[in-house]
Amino acid sequence: MGWWRDAVIYQVYVRSFADGDGDGVGDLPGVRQRLPYLADLGVDAVWLTPFYASPQADGGYDVSDYRAVDPRFGHLDDARALVAEAHGLGLRVILDIVPNHTSDQHPWFRRALAGDAAARERYHFRPGRGEGGTLPPNDWESVFGGPAWSPVPGEPGLWYLHLFAPEQPDLDWRHPKVHEEFDSVLRFWLDLGVDGFRIDVAHGMVKAEGLPDIGAGEQARMIGSQELPFFDQDGVHDIHRAWRRLLASYGPDRIAVAEAWAPTPERLALYVRPDECHQAFNFHFLRAGWDTGQLRTVIEESMAAATTVGAPTTWVLSNHDVVRHRTRLGSLARARAATLLMLALPGSVYLYQGEELGLPEVTELPDDVRQDPAFFRTAQGGRAAEGQQGLRDGCRVPMPWTSDGPSLGFGPAAGWLPQPAGWGELSVQAQTGDPLSTLELYRTALRLRRLLPGLGDSAMEWLTAPEGVLALSRPGLVCVLNTGRAPVEMAAPGELLLCSAPEESRDSMEAGAAPGRLRLPAQTCTWWAA
Ligand code: NOJ
């Protein structure tokens, strides 16, 4: 069985994980120092967000040199050492590759702006509409708000396409040089030893022929739920097939995971056909509300769709683009319960740094420290990007490692975003060894997940459950989630292994219940040995 099919993969947002050199920005030496923490947490792999040379117009998703480490984050030797050390600890390493767009400072785009016709063919340059071409070539909107086109400086009437910020011009994947370049970049990092790639905007590289108008507003709200001429076009699958062949030439263990926003689980499943990506993020799960009906539907649909192509399902609750799930779901109790549900499901799980500490979204950041382009574009365009609310800095605040210190152990100096008061109590140091802490809950759950054979990639059955409760059976495990605001009385499904409510025990659940039964506390998920 491929290692990724049931892997727990931990997302390191490099800028905010650990700062080795004291410039306030996380870096590769910082990640290296913290690898033992990740191994001890019990994850199988680490996904590192982009650390390539970049002007940082979008937190590194604007790459100016795909083969270089940005000096802010270290040197190529740090990347090499990080991969070797991670492997020594039994951790695999996945890099983030950004093929939909480059930075506007990438040599290709600089040449294109300077008038080089051959370089222009690698992007989408088009004449504008209206008299003198003063209007954008079509009605597409940037995911970050505002038009998806910017005028070419010094050439009135000419525009270029950027589905994200103006500093992120979209590549034209019809051009063979674009394919060649990315093949070479993938090989560069595979030769260095990485175990695979998270493909940024894996659904966006191919645009509908002729770049047709959409004809309706609110495009940001349509992403991931409706067809759009710039996302999820059939042509992207040819690229994923070619990359799968390239990965396979390095052996069976190098993987690709697609960041793909597809309108339905069925469309998403196309990205994980046997000759395409190994995994795709399942954002449908992340979007489900705290509701047994919605959760059950999304779990069933995701598993059914993945099964049609023989792929594993993936599950994710938080990442660097969405409001942290503790805040999104409304409480730490719900966040802990949702995590235990996720870790009991078949397939692979993605964790986002800091969720193991129960970190909340930081909602009170002053505007002058914010860096997310979505924030600025939203302020200008007056519209928030779907699911991100135009406020992605709040989930990117540097990790608290120690109870005190200038940036709570993130580094020797203050971090690039301020940590809120009280975060020392949420630090790794404060939570380690406290059996009631969220960190120890994650450690225990991950340990149990490894101990229960076949939990990751095998059958799952729903069990009958009272209203507001989801109960499912896995090999050796029954998982019961009570989403309700009141305890629910039920028969014990087995021996209690783990409960998301810190102070609950089998005894406390039996107290007040009828003989032979127990009261499953409100907003709680439990694991039972079966
Ligand atoms: C998805 C990444 O996760 C996000 O952070 C980035 O802004 C966009 N892709 C554009 O690269």
Coordinates of C-alpha atoms in Angstrom, one line a residue, residues 120-432:
R120 CA 4.9 37.2 -23.8
E121 CA 3.6 34.0 -25.4
R122 CA 4.3 32.2 -22.1
Y123 CA 1.7 34.4 -20.3
H124 CA -1.8 35.7 -21.3
F125 CA -1.3 39.2 -22.9
R126 CA -4.5 40.5 -24.6
P127 CA -5.8 43.7 -26.1
G128 CA -8.4 45.4 -24.0
R129 CA -12.0 46.1 -25.0
G130 CA -13.7 49.4 -25.7
E131 CA -12.3 52.5 -27.3
G132 CA -8.5 52.4 -27.0
G133 CA -8.7 49.1 -25.2
T134 CA -9.3 50.8 -21.9
L135 CA -11.5 48.0 -20.6
P136 CA -10.1 44.6 -19.5
P137 CA -10.3 41.9 -22.2
N138 CA -13.0 39.9 -20.4
D139 CA -15.1 40.0 -17.2
W140 CA -13.0 37.6 -15.1
E141 CA -12.3 38.7 -11.5
S142 CA -9.2 38.0 -9.4
V143 CA -9.7 35.5 -6.6
F144 CA -8.4 38.3 -4.3
G145 CA -11.0 40.8 -5.6
G146 CA -11.0 43.3 -8.5
P147 CA -10.4 42.6 -12.2
A148 CA -8.2 39.6 -13.1
W149 CA -6.4 41.8 -15.7
S150 CA -3.9 44.6 -15.2
P151 CA -2.8 47.1 -17.9
V152 CA 0.7 46.6 -19.3
P153 CA 2.7 49.6 -18.2
G154 CA 3.6 52.0 -21.0
E155 CA 1.4 50.1 -23.6
P156 CA -2.1 51.6 -23.5
G157 CA -4.7 49.1 -24.5
L158 CA -2.7 46.0 -23.6
W159 CA -3.5 43.8 -20.6
Y160 CA -2.2 40.7 -18.8
L161 CA -4.1 38.1 -16.9
H162 CA -3.6 37.3 -13.2
L163 CA -6.2 35.2 -11.4
F164 CA -4.6 36.2 -8.1
A165 CA -2.6 39.4 -7.4
P166 CA -1.3 41.6 -10.2
E167 CA 2.2 40.4 -9.0
Q168 CA 1.2 36.9 -10.0
P169 CA 0.8 36.8 -13.8
D170 CA -0.8 33.5 -15.1
L171 CA 1.3 31.3 -17.3
D172 CA -0.1 30.1 -20.6
W173 CA 0.2 26.3 -20.3
R174 CA -0.5 25.9 -24.0
H175 CA 3.2 26.8 -24.5
P176 CA 5.7 23.9 -24.6
K177 CA 8.4 25.9 -22.9
V178 CA 6.2 26.2 -19.8
H179 CA 5.9 22.4 -19.7
E180 CA 9.6 21.9 -20.2
E181 CA 10.5 24.4 -17.5
F182 CA 8.3 22.8 -14.8
D183 CA 9.4 19.3 -15.7
S184 CA 12.9 20.5 -15.1
V185 CA 12.0 22.2 -11.8
L186 CA 10.2 19.1 -10.5
R187 CA 13.3 17.0 -11.4
F188 CA 15.5 19.5 -9.6
W189 CA 13.7 19.0 -6.3
L190 CA 13.2 15.3 -6.8
D191 CA 16.9 14.9 -7.3
L192 CA 17.4 16.8 -4.1
G193 CA 15.3 14.1 -2.4
V194 CA 11.9 15.5 -1.7
D195 CA 9.0 13.0 -1.5
G196 CA 6.5 15.0 -3.6
F197 CA 4.6 18.1 -4.3
R198 CA 1.5 19.9 -3.3
I199 CA 0.3 21.5 -6.5
D200 CA -0.9 25.0 -6.0
V201 CA -4.0 25.9 -8.0
A202 CA -3.9 22.5 -9.7
H203 CA -7.3 23.2 -11.2
G204 CA -6.3 26.5 -12.8
M205 CA -3.5 26.0 -15.3
V206 CA -5.7 25.6 -18.3
K207 CA -8.2 28.3 -19.3
A208 CA -11.2 27.8 -21.6
E209 CA -10.4 28.5 -25.2
G210 CA -11.0 32.1 -26.2
L211 CA -11.1 33.2 -22.5
P212 CA -14.9 33.7 -22.6
D213 CA -16.9 36.0 -20.4
I214 CA -18.7 34.6 -17.4
G215 CA -21.5 37.0 -17.5
A216 CA -22.3 36.9 -13.8
G217 CA -20.9 38.7 -10.7
E218 CA -19.8 37.2 -7.4
Q219 CA -17.2 34.9 -9.1
A220 CA -15.3 34.5 -5.9
R221 CA -18.4 32.8 -4.4
M222 CA -18.6 30.5 -7.4
I223 CA -15.2 29.0 -6.9
G224 CA -15.4 25.4 -5.9
S225 CA -19.2 25.2 -6.4
Q226 CA -19.8 26.2 -10.0
E227 CA -18.2 25.9 -13.4
L228 CA -15.9 28.7 -14.3
P229 CA -13.8 29.1 -17.6
F230 CA -10.6 29.5 -15.6
F231 CA -11.0 26.7 -13.2
D232 CA -11.4 22.9 -13.4
Q233 CA -11.1 22.8 -17.2
D234 CA -10.6 19.3 -18.6
G235 CA -7.3 20.2 -20.1
V236 CA -5.5 20.3 -16.7
H237 CA -5.7 16.6 -16.5
D238 CA -3.2 16.2 -19.3
I239 CA -0.7 18.1 -17.1
H240 CA -1.3 15.9 -14.1
R241 CA -0.9 12.8 -16.2
A242 CA 2.4 13.9 -17.5
W243 CA 3.6 14.8 -14.0
R244 CA 2.5 11.4 -12.7
R245 CA 4.7 9.8 -15.3
L246 CA 7.6 12.0 -14.2
L247 CA 7.1 11.2 -10.5
A248 CA 6.8 7.5 -11.3
S249 CA 10.1 7.6 -13.0
Y250 CA 11.6 8.3 -9.5
G251 CA 9.8 5.2 -8.0
P252 CA 6.4 4.5 -6.5
D253 CA 6.8 6.7 -3.4
R254 CA 7.0 10.3 -4.8
I255 CA 3.6 11.8 -4.7
A256 CA 1.5 14.8 -5.9
V257 CA -1.4 16.3 -4.0
A258 CA -3.7 18.6 -5.9
E259 CA -5.0 21.8 -4.4
A260 CA -8.0 21.7 -6.6
W261 CA -11.3 23.5 -6.1
A262 CA -13.8 21.5 -8.1
P263 CA -17.6 22.0 -8.0
T264 CA -18.4 18.5 -6.9
P265 CA -16.7 15.5 -5.2
E266 CA -17.1 13.7 -8.6
R267 CA -15.2 16.4 -10.4
L268 CA -12.6 16.4 -7.7
A269 CA -12.2 12.6 -8.0
L270 CA -11.0 13.1 -11.6
Y271 CA -7.8 14.6 -10.2
V272 CA -6.9 11.4 -8.4
R273 CA -7.5 8.9 -11.2
P274 CA -4.8 6.2 -11.1
D275 CA -2.6 8.0 -13.7
E276 CA -3.0 11.5 -12.1
C277 CA -2.3 12.9 -8.6
H278 CA -2.1 10.6 -5.6
Q279 CA -4.3 12.9 -3.5
A280 CA -6.5 16.0 -3.7
F281 CA -7.5 18.2 -0.8
N282 CA -11.1 17.7 0.1
F283 CA -12.4 21.2 0.8
H284 CA -15.9 20.0 0.8
F285 CA -15.3 18.5 4.3
L286 CA -13.7 21.8 5.5
R287 CA -16.8 23.7 4.3
A288 CA -19.3 21.4 6.2
G289 CA -21.0 23.0 9.1
W290 CA -21.3 21.6 12.6
D291 CA -24.2 19.5 11.7
T292 CA -24.6 15.7 11.6
G293 CA -26.5 15.8 8.3
Q294 CA -23.9 17.9 6.5
L295 CA -21.0 16.0 7.9
R296 CA -22.5 12.6 7.0
T297 CA -23.3 13.7 3.5
V298 CA -19.9 15.2 2.8
I299 CA -18.1 12.1 4.3
E300 CA -20.3 9.7 2.2
E301 CA -20.0 11.7 -1.0
S302 CA -16.2 12.2 -0.6
M303 CA -15.6 8.5 0.0
A304 CA -17.9 7.4 -2.8
A305 CA -16.2 9.7 -5.3
A306 CA -12.7 8.6 -4.3
T307 CA -13.7 5.0 -4.4
T308 CA -14.8 5.2 -8.0
V309 CA -11.2 5.9 -9.0
G310 CA -9.5 3.8 -6.2
A311 CA -8.0 6.8 -4.5
P312 CA -7.8 7.5 -0.8
T313 CA -9.9 10.3 0.6
T314 CA -8.2 13.2 2.3
W315 CA -9.5 15.3 5.2
V316 CA -8.6 18.8 6.3
L317 CA -10.0 21.2 8.8
S318 CA -7.6 24.1 8.7
N319 CA -4.9 25.6 6.5
H320 CA -3.2 28.9 5.8
D321 CA -6.1 30.2 3.7
V322 CA -9.1 29.6 5.9
V323 CA -10.2 30.7 9.3
R324 CA -8.8 28.3 11.9
H325 CA -11.3 25.6 12.7
R326 CA -11.5 26.4 16.4
T327 CA -12.9 29.8 15.5
R328 CA -14.8 28.7 12.5
L329 CA -16.7 26.0 14.4
G330 CA -17.3 28.3 17.4
S331 CA -15.4 26.7 20.2
L332 CA -12.3 24.7 21.3
A333 CA -14.6 21.8 22.4
R334 CA -16.0 21.5 18.9
A335 CA -12.6 21.8 17.3
R336 CA -11.2 19.0 19.4
A337 CA -14.3 16.9 18.6
A338 CA -14.0 17.6 14.9
T339 CA -10.3 16.6 14.9
L340 CA -11.1 13.2 16.5
L341 CA -13.8 12.6 14.0
M342 CA -11.4 13.5 11.1
L343 CA -8.7 11.2 12.5
A344 CA -11.1 8.3 12.7
L345 CA -12.0 8.5 9.0
P346 CA -10.4 6.3 6.3
G347 CA -7.8 8.0 4.2
S348 CA -5.2 10.6 4.7
V349 CA -5.3 13.7 7.0
Y350 CA -3.8 17.1 6.7
L351 CA -3.0 19.1 9.9
Y352 CA -2.2 22.8 9.9
Q353 CA 0.5 24.0 12.3
G354 CA -0.9 25.3 15.5
E355 CA -4.2 23.4 15.3
E356 CA -2.6 20.8 17.7
L357 CA -2.3 23.7 20.2
G358 CA -6.0 24.6 19.7
L359 CA -4.9 28.0 18.4
P360 CA -7.8 30.4 17.5
E361 CA -7.9 32.7 14.5
V362 CA -6.4 36.0 15.4
T363 CA -9.2 38.4 14.5
E364 CA -7.9 41.6 16.0
L365 CA -4.7 42.3 13.9
P366 CA -4.2 46.0 13.2
D367 CA -4.4 46.8 9.5
D368 CA -0.8 48.1 9.4
V369 CA 0.7 44.7 10.1
R370 CA -1.4 42.8 7.6
Q371 CA 0.4 41.4 4.6
D372 CA -2.3 39.3 2.8
P373 CA -2.9 40.7 -0.7
A374 CA -6.5 39.4 -0.4
F375 CA -7.0 41.9 2.4
F376 CA -5.8 44.9 0.3
R377 CA -7.6 43.8 -2.8
T378 CA -10.7 43.2 -0.9
A379 CA -10.6 46.6 0.7
Q380 CA -10.2 48.1 -2.8
G381 CA -12.7 45.9 -4.5
G382 CA -15.2 46.0 -1.7
R383 CA -15.7 42.2 -1.8
A384 CA -14.3 39.4 0.3
A385 CA -13.0 36.2 -1.3
E386 CA -15.1 33.2 -0.5
G387 CA -14.1 31.1 2.5
Q388 CA -11.2 33.5 3.3
Q389 CA -13.2 36.6 4.2
G390 CA -10.2 38.6 2.9
L391 CA -8.5 38.1 6.2
R392 CA -5.9 35.3 5.9
D393 CA -3.2 36.8 8.2
G394 CA -5.2 35.8 11.2
C395 CA -4.4 32.1 10.7
R396 CA -0.7 32.9 10.0
V397 CA 0.4 34.4 13.3
P398 CA 3.7 32.8 14.4
M399 CA 3.6 29.7 16.5
P400 CA 4.0 30.0 20.3
W401 CA 6.6 27.5 21.4
T402 CA 7.4 28.7 24.9
S403 CA 5.5 30.4 27.7
D404 CA 7.4 33.6 27.4
G405 CA 10.2 35.3 25.4
P406 CA 10.1 38.0 22.8
S407 CA 8.0 35.9 20.4
L408 CA 7.1 33.0 22.7
G409 CA 10.0 30.9 21.3
F410 CA 9.2 31.5 17.7
G411 CA 12.6 33.2 17.4
P412 CA 15.0 35.4 19.2
A413 CA 13.1 38.6 18.2
A414 CA 9.5 39.7 17.6
G415 CA 7.7 37.8 14.8
W416 CA 6.4 39.4 11.6
L417 CA 2.8 39.3 13.1
P418 CA 2.2 40.0 16.8
Q419 CA 1.0 37.1 18.9
P420 CA -2.1 37.9 21.1
A421 CA -1.8 38.2 24.9
G422 CA -2.4 34.9 26.5
W423 CA -0.8 32.8 23.8
G424 CA 2.0 31.8 26.1
E425 CA -0.5 29.5 27.8
L426 CA -1.2 27.8 24.5
S427 CA 2.4 27.2 23.8
V428 CA 4.0 23.8 23.1
Q429 CA 5.9 24.2 26.4
A430 CA 2.8 25.0 28.4
Q431 CA 0.8 22.1 27.0
T432 CA 3.5 19.4 26.9

